[in-house]
PDB file of C-alpha atoms in Angstrom:
ATOM      1  CA  MET O   4     205.204 169.796 -22.308  1.00  0.00           C
ATOM      2  CA  SER O   5     206.139 168.139 -18.982  1.00  0.00           C
ATOM      3  CA  PRO O   6     207.766 169.177 -15.679  1.00  0.00           C
ATOM      4  CA  GLY O   7     210.815 167.150 -16.676  1.00  0.00           C
ATOM      5  CA  GLU O   8     211.630 169.779 -19.321  1.00  0.00           C
ATOM      6  CA  ILE O   9     212.014 172.545 -16.708  1.00  0.00           C
ATOM      7  CA  LEU O  10     215.769 173.071 -16.411  1.00  0.00           C
ATOM      8  CA  GLU O  11     215.999 175.918 -13.877  1.00  0.00           C
ATOM      9  CA  ARG O  12     214.211 174.547 -10.814  1.00  0.00           C
ATOM     10  CA  SER O  13     215.441 176.681  -7.932  1.00  0.00           C
ATOM     11  CA  LEU O  14     213.520 179.541  -6.338  1.00  0.00           C
ATOM     12  CA  CYS O  15     214.602 181.901  -3.557  1.00  0.00           C
ATOM     13  CA  SER O  16     212.222 182.546  -0.680  1.00  0.00           C
ATOM     14  CA  SER O  17     210.372 185.864  -0.712  1.00  0.00           C
ATOM     15  CA  ASP O  18     212.680 187.339   1.959  1.00  0.00           C
ATOM     16  CA  GLY O  19     215.838 185.988   0.314  1.00  0.00           C
ATOM     17  CA  SER O  20     216.855 184.000   3.393  1.00  0.00           C
ATOM     18  CA  SER O  21     216.767 180.572   1.748  1.00  0.00           C
ATOM     19  CA  THR O  22     216.536 178.799  -1.583  1.00  0.00           C
ATOM     20  CA  CYS O  23     214.402 175.854  -2.654  1.00  0.00           C
ATOM     21  CA  GLU O  24     216.702 173.898  -4.978  1.00  0.00           C
ATOM     22  CA  ASP O  25     213.935 171.832  -6.585  1.00  0.00           C
ATOM     23  CA  PHE O  26     210.664 173.749  -6.745  1.00  0.00           C
ATOM     24  CA  VAL O  27     209.239 171.168  -9.184  1.00  0.00           C
ATOM     25  CA  THR O  28     209.537 168.359  -6.635  1.00  0.00           C
ATOM     26  CA  LEU O  29     207.987 170.595  -3.966  1.00  0.00           C
ATOM     27  CA  VAL O  30     204.982 171.203  -6.235  1.00  0.00           C
ATOM     28  CA  HIS O  31     204.581 167.478  -6.927  1.00  0.00           C
ATOM     29  CA  SER O  32     204.647 166.691  -3.211  1.00  0.00           C
ATOM     30  CA  TRP O  33     201.815 169.177  -2.620  1.00  0.00           C
ATOM     31  CA  LEU O  34     199.837 167.808  -5.573  1.00  0.00           C
ATOM     32  CA  SER O  35     199.971 164.282  -4.181  1.00  0.00           C
ATOM     33  CA  LYS O  36     198.816 165.567  -0.766  1.00  0.00           C
ATOM     34  CA  ILE O  37     195.770 167.443  -2.025  1.00  0.00           C
ATOM     35  CA  GLN O  38     194.738 164.806  -4.579  1.00  0.00           C
ATOM     36  CA  TRP O  39     193.551 162.479  -1.837  1.00  0.00           C
ATOM     37  CA  LEU O  40     192.243 164.817   0.835  1.00  0.00           C
ATOM     38  CA  LYS O  41     189.242 162.943   2.251  1.00  0.00           C
ATOM     39  CA  SER O  42     187.229 166.144   2.558  1.00  0.00           C
ATOM     40  CA  LEU O  43     187.485 166.626  -1.246  1.00  0.00           C
ATOM     41  CA  GLY O  44     186.129 163.132  -1.873  1.00  0.00           C
ATOM     42  CA  GLY O  45     188.925 162.140  -4.261  1.00  0.00           C
ATOM     43  CA  ILE O  46     187.674 164.396  -7.083  1.00  0.00           C
ATOM     44  CA  PHE O  47     191.224 164.844  -8.401  1.00  0.00           C
ATOM     45  CA  GLY O  48     192.745 162.087 -10.494  1.00  0.00           C
ATOM     46  CA  GLU O  49     195.826 162.429 -12.669  1.00  0.00           C
ATOM     47  CA  THR O  50     196.123 166.070 -13.767  1.00  0.00           C
ATOM     48  CA  ASN O  51     197.500 167.256 -17.108  1.00  0.00           C
ATOM     49  CA  GLN O  52     201.274 167.422 -16.765  1.00  0.00           C
ATOM     50  CA  SER O  53     201.930 169.882 -19.584  1.00  0.00           C
ATOM     51  CA  GLU O  54     199.553 172.312 -17.871  1.00  0.00           C
ATOM     52  CA  LEU O  55     201.350 171.748 -14.557  1.00  0.00           C
ATOM     53  CA  ALA O  56     204.691 172.431 -16.252  1.00  0.00           C
ATOM     54  CA  ALA O  57     203.347 175.723 -17.614  1.00  0.00           C
ATOM     55  CA  PHE O  58     202.076 176.758 -14.168  1.00  0.00           C
ATOM     56  CA  ILE O  59     205.417 175.905 -12.522  1.00  0.00           C
ATOM     57  CA  SER O  60     207.376 177.830 -15.167  1.00  0.00           C
ATOM     58  CA  TYR O  61     205.077 180.825 -14.727  1.00  0.00           C
ATOM     59  CA  ALA O  62     205.477 180.732 -10.940  1.00  0.00           C
ATOM     60  CA  LEU O  63     209.265 180.465 -11.196  1.00  0.00           C
ATOM     61  CA  ALA O  64     209.321 183.550 -13.433  1.00  0.00           C
ATOM     62  CA  PHE O  65     206.703 185.598 -11.530  1.00  0.00           C
ATOM     63  CA  PRO O  66     206.373 184.234  -7.973  1.00  0.00           C
ATOM     64  CA  ASN O  67     204.733 187.460  -6.763  1.00  0.00           C
ATOM     65  CA  ASN O  68     202.135 187.559  -9.559  1.00  0.00           C
ATOM     66  CA  PHE O  69     201.015 183.968 -10.046  1.00  0.00           C
ATOM     67  CA  LEU O  70     197.498 184.012 -11.564  1.00  0.00           C
ATOM     68  CA  ALA O  71     196.691 180.937 -13.658  1.00  0.00           C
ATOM     69  CA  LEU O  72     194.225 180.339 -16.482  1.00  0.00           C
ATOM     70  CA  VAL O  73     192.744 177.014 -15.372  1.00  0.00           C
ATOM     71  CA  ASP O  74     190.371 175.970 -18.193  1.00  0.00           C
ATOM     72  CA  THR O  75     192.851 174.723 -20.804  1.00  0.00           C
ATOM     73  CA  TYR O  76     192.027 171.049 -20.156  1.00  0.00           C
ATOM     74  CA  ASP O  77     189.512 170.666 -17.324  1.00  0.00           C
ATOM     75  CA  VAL O  78     188.871 173.261 -14.615  1.00  0.00           C
ATOM     76  CA  ILE O  79     188.011 171.016 -11.656  1.00  0.00           C
ATOM     77  CA  ARG O  80     189.941 167.854 -12.529  1.00  0.00           C
ATOM     78  CA  SER O  81     193.160 169.490 -13.705  1.00  0.00           C
ATOM     79  CA  GLY O  82     193.403 173.298 -13.672  1.00  0.00           C
ATOM     80  CA  VAL O  83     192.397 173.973 -10.057  1.00  0.00           C
ATOM     81  CA  PRO O  84     194.438 171.144  -8.440  1.00  0.00           C
ATOM     82  CA  ASN O  85     197.499 172.089 -10.510  1.00  0.00           C
ATOM     83  CA  PHE O  86     197.069 175.720  -9.445  1.00  0.00           C
ATOM     84  CA  CYS O  87     196.636 174.766  -5.778  1.00  0.00           C
ATOM     85  CA  ALA O  88     199.788 172.623  -5.788  1.00  0.00           C
ATOM     86  CA  VAL O  89     201.872 175.488  -7.192  1.00  0.00           C
ATOM     87  CA  ALA O  90     200.209 178.034  -4.891  1.00  0.00           C
ATOM     88  CA  LEU O  91     200.948 175.895  -1.807  1.00  0.00           C
ATOM     89  CA  ALA O  92     204.582 175.459  -2.879  1.00  0.00           C
ATOM     90  CA  LEU O  93     204.870 179.246  -3.280  1.00  0.00           C
ATOM     91  CA  SER O  94     203.333 179.681   0.167  1.00  0.00           C
ATOM     92  CA  ASP O  95     206.081 177.492   1.652  1.00  0.00           C
ATOM     93  CA  LEU O  96     208.593 180.048   0.358  1.00  0.00           C
ATOM     94  CA  GLY O  97     206.699 183.061   1.678  1.00  0.00           C
ATOM     95  CA  TYR O  98     204.877 184.045  -1.530  1.00  0.00           C
ATOM     96  CA  ARG O  99     201.127 184.426  -1.992  1.00  0.00           C
ATOM     97  CA  ALA O 100     199.547 183.351  -5.271  1.00  0.00           C
ATOM     98  CA  VAL O 101     197.068 185.836  -6.753  1.00  0.00           C
ATOM     99  CA  GLY O 102     194.362 183.434  -7.943  1.00  0.00           C
ATOM    100  CA  ILE O 103     192.778 181.869 -11.024  1.00  0.00           C
ATOM    101  CA  ARG O 104     191.044 182.962 -14.217  1.00  0.00           C
ATOM    102  CA  LEU O 105     188.065 181.226 -15.825  1.00  0.00           C
ATOM    103  CA  ASP O 106     187.498 181.853 -19.536  1.00  0.00           C
ATOM    104  CA  SER O 107     184.955 179.235 -20.587  1.00  0.00           C
ATOM    105  CA  GLY O 108     182.176 177.012 -19.317  1.00  0.00           C
ATOM    106  CA  ASP O 109     179.581 177.734 -16.625  1.00  0.00           C
ATOM    107  CA  LEU O 110     181.339 180.602 -14.862  1.00  0.00           C
ATOM    108  CA  ALA O 111     178.918 180.726 -11.909  1.00  0.00           C
ATOM    109  CA  TYR O 112     179.152 177.006 -11.185  1.00  0.00           C
ATOM    110  CA  LEU O 113     182.905 176.693 -11.759  1.00  0.00           C
ATOM    111  CA  SER O 114     183.718 179.704  -9.579  1.00  0.00           C
ATOM    112  CA  SER O 115     181.598 178.269  -6.754  1.00  0.00           C
ATOM    113  CA  GLU O 116     183.251 174.850  -7.014  1.00  0.00           C
ATOM    114  CA  ALA O 117     186.732 176.390  -7.101  1.00  0.00           C
ATOM    115  CA  ARG O 118     185.918 178.469  -4.002  1.00  0.00           C
ATOM    116  CA  LYS O 119     184.804 175.340  -2.128  1.00  0.00           C
ATOM    117  CA  ILE O 120     188.133 173.688  -2.943  1.00  0.00           C
ATOM    118  CA  PHE O 121     190.085 176.749  -1.784  1.00  0.00           C
ATOM    119  CA  HIS O 122     188.181 176.850   1.530  1.00  0.00           C
ATOM    120  CA  THR O 123     188.680 173.106   2.049  1.00  0.00           C
ATOM    121  CA  ILE O 124     192.433 173.395   1.508  1.00  0.00           C
ATOM    122  CA  GLU O 125     192.647 176.356   3.898  1.00  0.00           C
ATOM    123  CA  LYS O 126     190.791 174.368   6.573  1.00  0.00           C
ATOM    124  CA  GLU O 127     192.544 171.029   6.049  1.00  0.00           C
ATOM    125  CA  ILE O 128     196.109 172.232   5.476  1.00  0.00           C
ATOM    126  CA  GLY O 129     195.980 175.413   7.504  1.00  0.00           C
ATOM    127  CA  VAL O 130     197.115 178.025   5.007  1.00  0.00           C
ATOM    128  CA  PRO O 131     195.629 181.364   6.149  1.00  0.00           C
ATOM    129  CA  GLY O 132     193.733 183.243   3.450  1.00  0.00           C
ATOM    130  CA  PHE O 133     193.845 180.414   0.877  1.00  0.00           C
ATOM    131  CA  GLY O 134     190.050 180.373   0.705  1.00  0.00           C
ATOM    132  CA  LYS O 135     190.087 184.018  -0.395  1.00  0.00           C
ATOM    133  CA  MET O 136     192.092 183.446  -3.577  1.00  0.00           C
ATOM    134  CA  ILE O 137     190.955 185.847  -6.311  1.00  0.00           C
ATOM    135  CA  ILE O 138     188.729 184.285  -8.964  1.00  0.00           C
ATOM    136  CA  THR O 139     188.614 186.250 -12.224  1.00  0.00           C
ATOM    137  CA  ALA O 140     186.112 185.515 -14.994  1.00  0.00           C
ATOM    138  CA  SER O 141     186.154 186.519 -18.658  1.00  0.00           C
ATOM    139  CA  ASN O 142     184.785 185.138 -21.975  1.00  0.00           C
ATOM    140  CA  ASP O 143     182.906 187.776 -24.030  1.00  0.00           C
ATOM    141  CA  LEU O 144     181.054 189.145 -21.010  1.00  0.00           C
ATOM    142  CA  ASN O 145     178.293 191.700 -21.473  1.00  0.00           C
ATOM    143  CA  GLU O 146     175.545 193.100 -19.280  1.00  0.00           C
ATOM    144  CA  GLU O 147     173.201 190.166 -19.993  1.00  0.00           C
ATOM    145  CA  THR O 148     175.730 187.502 -19.003  1.00  0.00           C
ATOM    146  CA  LEU O 149     176.753 189.477 -15.907  1.00  0.00           C
ATOM    147  CA  ASP O 150     173.121 189.706 -14.826  1.00  0.00           C
ATOM    148  CA  ALA O 151     172.598 185.972 -15.417  1.00  0.00           C
ATOM    149  CA  ILE O 152     175.711 185.074 -13.409  1.00  0.00           C
ATOM    150  CA  ARG O 153     174.578 187.347 -10.556  1.00  0.00           C
ATOM    151  CA  LYS O 154     171.148 185.667 -10.424  1.00  0.00           C
ATOM    152  CA  GLN O 155     172.683 182.177 -10.397  1.00  0.00           C
ATOM    153  CA  GLY O 156     175.027 183.013  -7.524  1.00  0.00           C
ATOM    154  CA  HIS O 157     178.789 182.967  -7.986  1.00  0.00           C
ATOM    155  CA  GLU O 158     182.179 183.407  -6.321  1.00  0.00           C
ATOM    156  CA  VAL O 159     183.804 185.654  -8.936  1.00  0.00           C
ATOM    157  CA  ASP O 160     185.846 188.558  -7.508  1.00  0.00           C
ATOM    158  CA  CYS O 161     186.752 190.264 -10.767  1.00  0.00           C
ATOM    159  CA  PHE O 162     185.180 190.309 -14.240  1.00  0.00           C
ATOM    160  CA  GLY O 163     187.439 190.903 -17.236  1.00  0.00           C
ATOM    161  CA  ILE O 164     185.485 192.758 -19.904  1.00  0.00           C
ATOM    162  CA  GLY O 165     187.226 193.502 -23.185  1.00  0.00           C
ATOM    163  CA  THR O 166     185.291 193.165 -26.427  1.00  0.00           C
ATOM    164  CA  TYR O 167     182.000 194.620 -25.153  1.00  0.00           C
ATOM    165  CA  LEU O 168     183.781 197.442 -23.346  1.00  0.00           C
ATOM    166  CA  VAL O 169     184.823 199.073 -26.624  1.00  0.00           C
ATOM    167  CA  THR O 170     182.179 197.817 -29.079  1.00  0.00           C
ATOM    168  CA  CYS O 171     178.389 197.468 -29.218  1.00  0.00           C
ATOM    169  CA  TYR O 172     176.035 195.072 -30.962  1.00  0.00           C
ATOM    170  CA  ALA O 173     175.540 197.379 -33.964  1.00  0.00           C
ATOM    171  CA  GLN O 174     179.321 197.630 -34.465  1.00  0.00           C
ATOM    172  CA  ALA O 175     180.411 194.175 -33.475  1.00  0.00           C
ATOM    173  CA  ALA O 176     184.045 193.182 -33.137  1.00  0.00           C
ATOM    174  CA  LEU O 177     185.705 190.397 -35.116  1.00  0.00           C
ATOM    175  CA  GLY O 178     187.146 188.113 -32.471  1.00  0.00           C
ATOM    176  CA  CYS O 179     190.454 186.554 -33.515  1.00  0.00           C
ATOM    177  CA  VAL O 180     192.530 184.243 -31.312  1.00  0.00           C
ATOM    178  CA  PHE O 181     195.922 182.637 -31.920  1.00  0.00           C
ATOM    179  CA  LYS O 182     196.246 179.062 -30.632  1.00  0.00           C
ATOM    180  CA  LEU O 183     199.431 177.015 -30.353  1.00  0.00           C
ATOM    181  CA  VAL O 184     199.109 173.914 -32.570  1.00  0.00           C
ATOM    182  CA  GLU O 185     202.630 172.492 -32.437  1.00  0.00           C
ATOM    183  CA  ILE O 186     205.769 172.767 -30.302  1.00  0.00           C
ATOM    184  CA  ASN O 187     209.126 171.202 -31.197  1.00  0.00           C
ATOM    185  CA  ASN O 188     207.355 169.292 -33.999  1.00  0.00           C
ATOM    186  CA  GLN O 189     204.914 167.787 -31.476  1.00  0.00           C
ATOM    187  CA  PRO O 190     201.194 168.507 -32.162  1.00  0.00           C
ATOM    188  CA  ARG O 191     199.363 170.212 -29.277  1.00  0.00           C
ATOM    189  CA  ILE O 192     195.664 170.665 -28.557  1.00  0.00           C
ATOM    190  CA  LYS O 193     193.762 173.073 -26.303  1.00  0.00           C
ATOM    191  CA  LEU O 194     190.739 171.556 -24.580  1.00  0.00           C
ATOM    192  CA  SER O 195     187.963 173.605 -23.049  1.00  0.00           C
ATOM    193  CA  GLU O 196     184.620 173.468 -21.275  1.00  0.00           C
ATOM    194  CA  ASP O 197     183.267 174.978 -24.541  1.00  0.00           C
ATOM    195  CA  VAL O 198     183.699 172.669 -27.545  1.00  0.00           C
ATOM    196  CA  SER O 199     183.882 175.719 -29.823  1.00  0.00           C
ATOM    197  CA  LYS O 200     187.159 176.668 -28.092  1.00  0.00           C
ATOM    198  CA  VAL O 201     188.867 173.299 -28.588  1.00  0.00           C
ATOM    199  CA  SER O 202     191.750 173.864 -30.989  1.00  0.00           C
ATOM    200  CA  ILE O 203     192.607 171.751 -34.033  1.00  0.00           C
ATOM    201  CA  PRO O 204     196.184 170.478 -33.573  1.00  0.00           C
ATOM    202  CA  CYS O 205     199.249 170.225 -35.836  1.00  0.00           C
ATOM    203  CA  LYS O 206     200.350 172.168 -38.920  1.00  0.00           C
ATOM    204  CA  LYS O 207     197.607 172.166 -41.520  1.00  0.00           C
ATOM    205  CA  ARG O 208     196.718 173.043 -45.070  1.00  0.00           C
ATOM    206  CA  CYS O 209     193.322 174.429 -46.035  1.00  0.00           C
ATOM    207  CA  TYR O 210     191.407 174.124 -49.304  1.00  0.00           C
ATOM    208  CA  ARG O 211     188.160 175.583 -50.664  1.00  0.00           C
ATOM    209  CA  LEU O 212     186.040 173.151 -52.670  1.00  0.00           C
ATOM    210  CA  TYR O 213     183.747 174.600 -55.368  1.00  0.00           C
ATOM    211  CA  GLY O 214     180.614 173.042 -56.850  1.00  0.00           C
ATOM    212  CA  LYS O 215     179.323 172.886 -60.410  1.00  0.00           C
ATOM    213  CA  GLU O 216     177.502 176.234 -60.090  1.00  0.00           C
ATOM    214  CA  GLY O 217     180.740 178.035 -59.258  1.00  0.00           C
ATOM    215  CA  TYR O 218     179.913 178.645 -55.581  1.00  0.00           C
ATOM    216  CA  SER O 219     182.154 177.418 -52.785  1.00  0.00           C
ATOM    217  CA  LEU O 220     180.690 174.361 -51.041  1.00  0.00           C
ATOM    218  CA  VAL O 221     182.970 173.792 -48.074  1.00  0.00           C
ATOM    219  CA  ASP O 222     186.475 174.448 -46.736  1.00  0.00           C
ATOM    220  CA  ILE O 223     188.514 171.439 -45.654  1.00  0.00           C
ATOM    221  CA  MET O 224     191.587 171.318 -43.433  1.00  0.00           C
ATOM    222  CA  THR O 225     194.129 168.532 -43.817  1.00  0.00           C
ATOM    223  CA  GLY O 226     197.403 167.621 -42.148  1.00  0.00           C
ATOM    224  CA  GLU O 227     200.467 169.326 -43.612  1.00  0.00           C
ATOM    225  CA  ASN O 228     201.688 166.143 -45.342  1.00  0.00           C
ATOM    226  CA  GLU O 229     198.362 164.832 -46.624  1.00  0.00           C
ATOM    227  CA  PRO O 230     197.796 164.793 -50.392  1.00  0.00           C
ATOM    228  CA  CYS O 231     195.887 167.722 -51.878  1.00  0.00           C
ATOM    229  CA  PRO O 232     192.200 167.220 -52.761  1.00  0.00           C
ATOM    230  CA  LYS O 233     191.757 166.719 -56.504  1.00  0.00           C
ATOM    231  CA  VAL O 234     189.064 167.900 -58.914  1.00  0.00           C
ATOM    232  CA  GLY O 235     186.516 165.133 -59.601  1.00  0.00           C
ATOM    233  CA  GLU O 236     187.764 163.074 -56.646  1.00  0.00           C
ATOM    234  CA  ARG O 237     185.260 161.969 -53.978  1.00  0.00           C
ATOM    235  CA  ILE O 238     186.398 163.522 -50.683  1.00  0.00           C
ATOM    236  CA  LEU O 239     185.042 162.745 -47.214  1.00  0.00           C
ATOM    237  CA  CYS O 240     184.590 165.988 -45.264  1.00  0.00           C
ATOM    238  CA  ARG O 241     184.041 165.640 -41.506  1.00  0.00           C
ATOM    239  CA  HIS O 242     182.900 168.038 -38.809  1.00  0.00           C
ATOM    240  CA  PRO O 243     185.913 168.382 -36.443  1.00  0.00           C
ATOM    241  CA  PHE O 244     183.992 167.339 -33.317  1.00  0.00           C
ATOM    242  CA  SER O 245     180.584 165.891 -34.277  1.00  0.00           C
ATOM    243  CA  GLU O 246     180.854 162.258 -35.355  1.00  0.00           C
ATOM    244  CA  SER O 247     177.579 162.160 -37.280  1.00  0.00           C
ATOM    245  CA  LYS O 248     178.154 165.309 -39.360  1.00  0.00           C
ATOM    246  CA  ARG O 249     179.982 164.254 -42.522  1.00  0.00           C
ATOM    247  CA  ALA O 250     179.521 164.421 -46.269  1.00  0.00           C
ATOM    248  CA  TYR O 251     181.200 163.349 -49.486  1.00  0.00           C
ATOM    249  CA  VAL O 252     182.109 166.186 -51.850  1.00  0.00           C
ATOM    250  CA  VAL O 253     183.174 165.901 -55.489  1.00  0.00           C
ATOM    251  CA  PRO O 254     184.678 169.329 -56.277  1.00  0.00           C
ATOM    252  CA  LYS O 255     184.667 170.967 -59.683  1.00  0.00           C
ATOM    253  CA  ARG O 256     187.456 173.304 -58.575  1.00  0.00           C
ATOM    254  CA  VAL O 257     189.937 173.259 -55.674  1.00  0.00           C
ATOM    255  CA  GLU O 258     191.655 176.361 -54.295  1.00  0.00           C
ATOM    256  CA  GLU O 259     194.342 176.292 -51.604  1.00  0.00           C
ATOM    257  CA  LEU O 260     193.664 179.052 -49.073  1.00  0.00           C
ATOM    258  CA  LEU O 261     196.780 179.157 -46.897  1.00  0.00           C
ATOM    259  CA  LYS O 262     200.048 180.633 -48.137  1.00  0.00           C
ATOM    260  CA  CYS O 263     203.173 180.919 -46.013  1.00  0.00           C
ATOM    261  CA  TYR O 264     204.812 184.349 -46.222  1.00  0.00           C
ATOM    262  CA  TRP O 265     207.357 183.713 -43.459  1.00  0.00           C
ATOM    263  CA  PRO O 266     208.355 180.285 -42.050  1.00  0.00           C
ATOM    264  CA  GLY O 267     208.837 181.826 -38.601  1.00  0.00           C
ATOM    265  CA  LYS O 268     212.589 181.561 -38.174  1.00  0.00           C
ATOM    266  CA  SER O 269     215.053 184.423 -38.234  1.00  0.00           C
ATOM    267  CA  GLY O 270     217.248 184.570 -41.317  1.00  0.00           C
ATOM    268  CA  GLU O 271     214.722 182.824 -43.558  1.00  0.00           C
ATOM    269  CA  VAL O 272     213.359 184.534 -46.642  1.00  0.00           C
ATOM    270  CA  ARG O 273     210.124 186.468 -46.192  1.00  0.00           C
ATOM    271  CA  GLU O 274     207.807 186.963 -49.134  1.00  0.00           C
ATOM    272  CA  GLU O 275     206.329 190.437 -49.595  1.00  0.00           C
ATOM    273  CA  LEU O 276     202.625 190.826 -48.858  1.00  0.00           C
ATOM    274  CA  PRO O 277     200.399 192.019 -51.712  1.00  0.00           C
ATOM    275  CA  ALA O 278     199.334 195.660 -51.785  1.00  0.00           C
ATOM    276  CA  LEU O 279     196.373 196.538 -49.556  1.00  0.00           C
ATOM    277  CA  LYS O 280     194.183 197.196 -52.628  1.00  0.00           C
ATOM    278  CA  ASP O 281     194.984 193.730 -54.013  1.00  0.00           C
ATOM    279  CA  ILE O 282     194.077 192.127 -50.671  1.00  0.00           C
ATOM    280  CA  ARG O 283     190.766 194.024 -50.655  1.00  0.00           C
ATOM    281  CA  ASP O 284     189.979 193.018 -54.255  1.00  0.00           C
ATOM    282  CA  HIS O 285     190.745 189.384 -53.423  1.00  0.00           C
ATOM    283  CA  CYS O 286     188.400 189.518 -50.413  1.00  0.00           C
ATOM    284  CA  ILE O 287     185.563 190.973 -52.508  1.00  0.00           C
ATOM    285  CA  LYS O 288     186.088 188.287 -55.167  1.00  0.00           C
ATOM    286  CA  GLN O 289     185.884 185.549 -52.517  1.00  0.00           C
ATOM    287  CA  LEU O 290     182.591 186.972 -51.206  1.00  0.00           C
ATOM    288  CA  GLU O 291     181.171 186.991 -54.738  1.00  0.00           C
ATOM    289  CA  GLN O 292     181.805 183.234 -54.923  1.00  0.00           C
ATOM    290  CA  MET O 293     179.711 182.555 -51.820  1.00  0.00           C
ATOM    291  CA  ARG O 294     176.101 181.408 -52.140  1.00  0.00           C
ATOM    292  CA  PRO O 295     173.715 184.310 -51.399  1.00  0.00           C
ATOM    293  CA  ASP O 296     172.156 182.467 -48.428  1.00  0.00           C
ATOM    294  CA  HIS O 297     175.568 182.323 -46.727  1.00  0.00           C
ATOM    295  CA  ILE O 298     175.986 186.107 -46.700  1.00  0.00           C
ATOM    296  CA  ARG O 299     172.438 187.375 -46.220  1.00  0.00           C
ATOM    297  CA  ARG O 300     172.013 189.586 -43.153  1.00  0.00           C
ATOM    298  CA  LEU O 301     169.044 187.731 -41.612  1.00  0.00           C
ATOM    299  CA  ASN O 302     169.546 184.092 -40.561  1.00  0.00           C
ATOM    300  CA  PRO O 303     172.447 183.293 -42.913  1.00  0.00           C
ATOM    301  CA  THR O 304     173.169 179.624 -43.628  1.00  0.00           C
ATOM    302  CA  PRO O 305     176.317 178.637 -41.682  1.00  0.00           C
ATOM    303  CA  TYR O 306     179.270 178.014 -43.994  1.00  0.00           C
ATOM    304  CA  LYS O 307     180.819 174.580 -43.426  1.00  0.00           C
ATOM    305  CA  VAL O 308     184.474 174.171 -42.434  1.00  0.00           C
ATOM    306  CA  SER O 309     185.537 170.543 -42.199  1.00  0.00           C
ATOM    307  CA  VAL O 310     188.576 168.332 -41.654  1.00  0.00           C
ATOM    308  CA  SER O 311     189.844 165.299 -43.528  1.00  0.00           C
ATOM    309  CA  ALA O 312     189.100 161.831 -42.167  1.00  0.00           C
ATOM    310  CA  LYS O 313     192.757 161.367 -41.194  1.00  0.00           C
ATOM    311  CA  LEU O 314     192.898 164.689 -39.335  1.00  0.00           C
ATOM    312  CA  TYR O 315     189.564 163.904 -37.610  1.00  0.00           C
ATOM    313  CA  ASP O 316     190.963 160.631 -36.258  1.00  0.00           C
ATOM    314  CA  PHE O 317     194.134 162.362 -35.047  1.00  0.00           C
ATOM    315  CA  ILE O 318     192.206 165.174 -33.280  1.00  0.00           C
ATOM    316  CA  HIS O 319     190.206 162.679 -31.239  1.00  0.00           C
ATOM    317  CA  PHE O 320     193.232 160.479 -30.522  1.00  0.00           C
ATOM    318  CA  LEU O 321     195.102 163.480 -29.087  1.00  0.00           C
ATOM    319  CA  TRP O 322     191.973 164.687 -27.253  1.00  0.00           C
ATOM    320  CA  LEU O 323     191.631 161.380 -25.398  1.00  0.00           C
ATOM    321  CA  ASN O 324     195.344 161.363 -24.551  1.00  0.00           C
ATOM    322  CA  GLU O 325     195.349 164.898 -23.115  1.00  0.00           C
ATOM    323  CA  ALA O 326     191.980 164.991 -21.322  1.00  0.00           C
ATOM    324  CA  PRO O 327     192.315 164.188 -17.600  1.00  0.00           C
ATOM    325  CA  VAL O 328     190.540 161.045 -16.424  1.00  0.00           C
ATOM    326  CA  GLY O 329     188.287 161.442 -13.430  1.00  0.00           C
ATOM    327  CA  GLU O 330     188.329 159.035 -10.511  1.00  0.00           C
ATOM    328  CA  LEU O 331     185.130 158.117  -8.638  1.00  0.00           C
ATOM    329  CA  GLN O 332     184.928 156.542  -5.189  1.00  0.00           C
TER     330      GLN O 332
END
């Protein structure tokens, strides 16, 4: 969560002739140098320190293969400067960083801006080849997005294509992603250029609220220790990120959706999963309790997933704390 938590800080040079005893301090010294390069116009303010700690740990483990995903918090204000600081520290020890990966936002624009920064650092600091760092782009790329990026102009060296390489529109893939929501009992959030990729932090419970006609109205997520929604109780359901989207719901039935089968620690009791047939039957039953307009093939009504008022406030509190603050001159 911060560079101070990195215990093993030493790194041998690429030829083994010397050892840097405190690689973390070396990275910080480079970060302070590039943050105020006049040619960059002071576009870097305070970067996210948990991201920097992750980059440093990665570089210490794989100094010959350092390629960083830079869009966790903010590409230009945090990800790229943090990457450059680590890459310059590696260069001091004879290593060459591989480059960066972009996985959200305007890929054409962000790649071009990152390339400008790389070229500026090469010119100002005198690190040969720094301007030619590899820029990789991903994020559900298909032929249409590739064509659009090409027409806009970009600085991407490598496109990572996964989902659309093995599926097609008629047989679409179900995209599932695991996001870290807590570490050492501390809630964590992932920010992104795309709001849809911002994660919802902390351990949660999830409930399905049913209306008087028997159909499910909305799912609501709450913090792990919040009280359960109750039948007949007026509940405020909020969109996780849009302040104006909210509604009161008075449920006729409440169903908890999440069940823990393994707490995640070795030696703890694991509960057996139901048989595959039972899981399938349960899925079919859940679909039968959806309103027909939610599951029609053409223009289905989006099903609402909300958060409690308390969880909404916490999401935005953590968001403001973790988002880097820009500095204008």
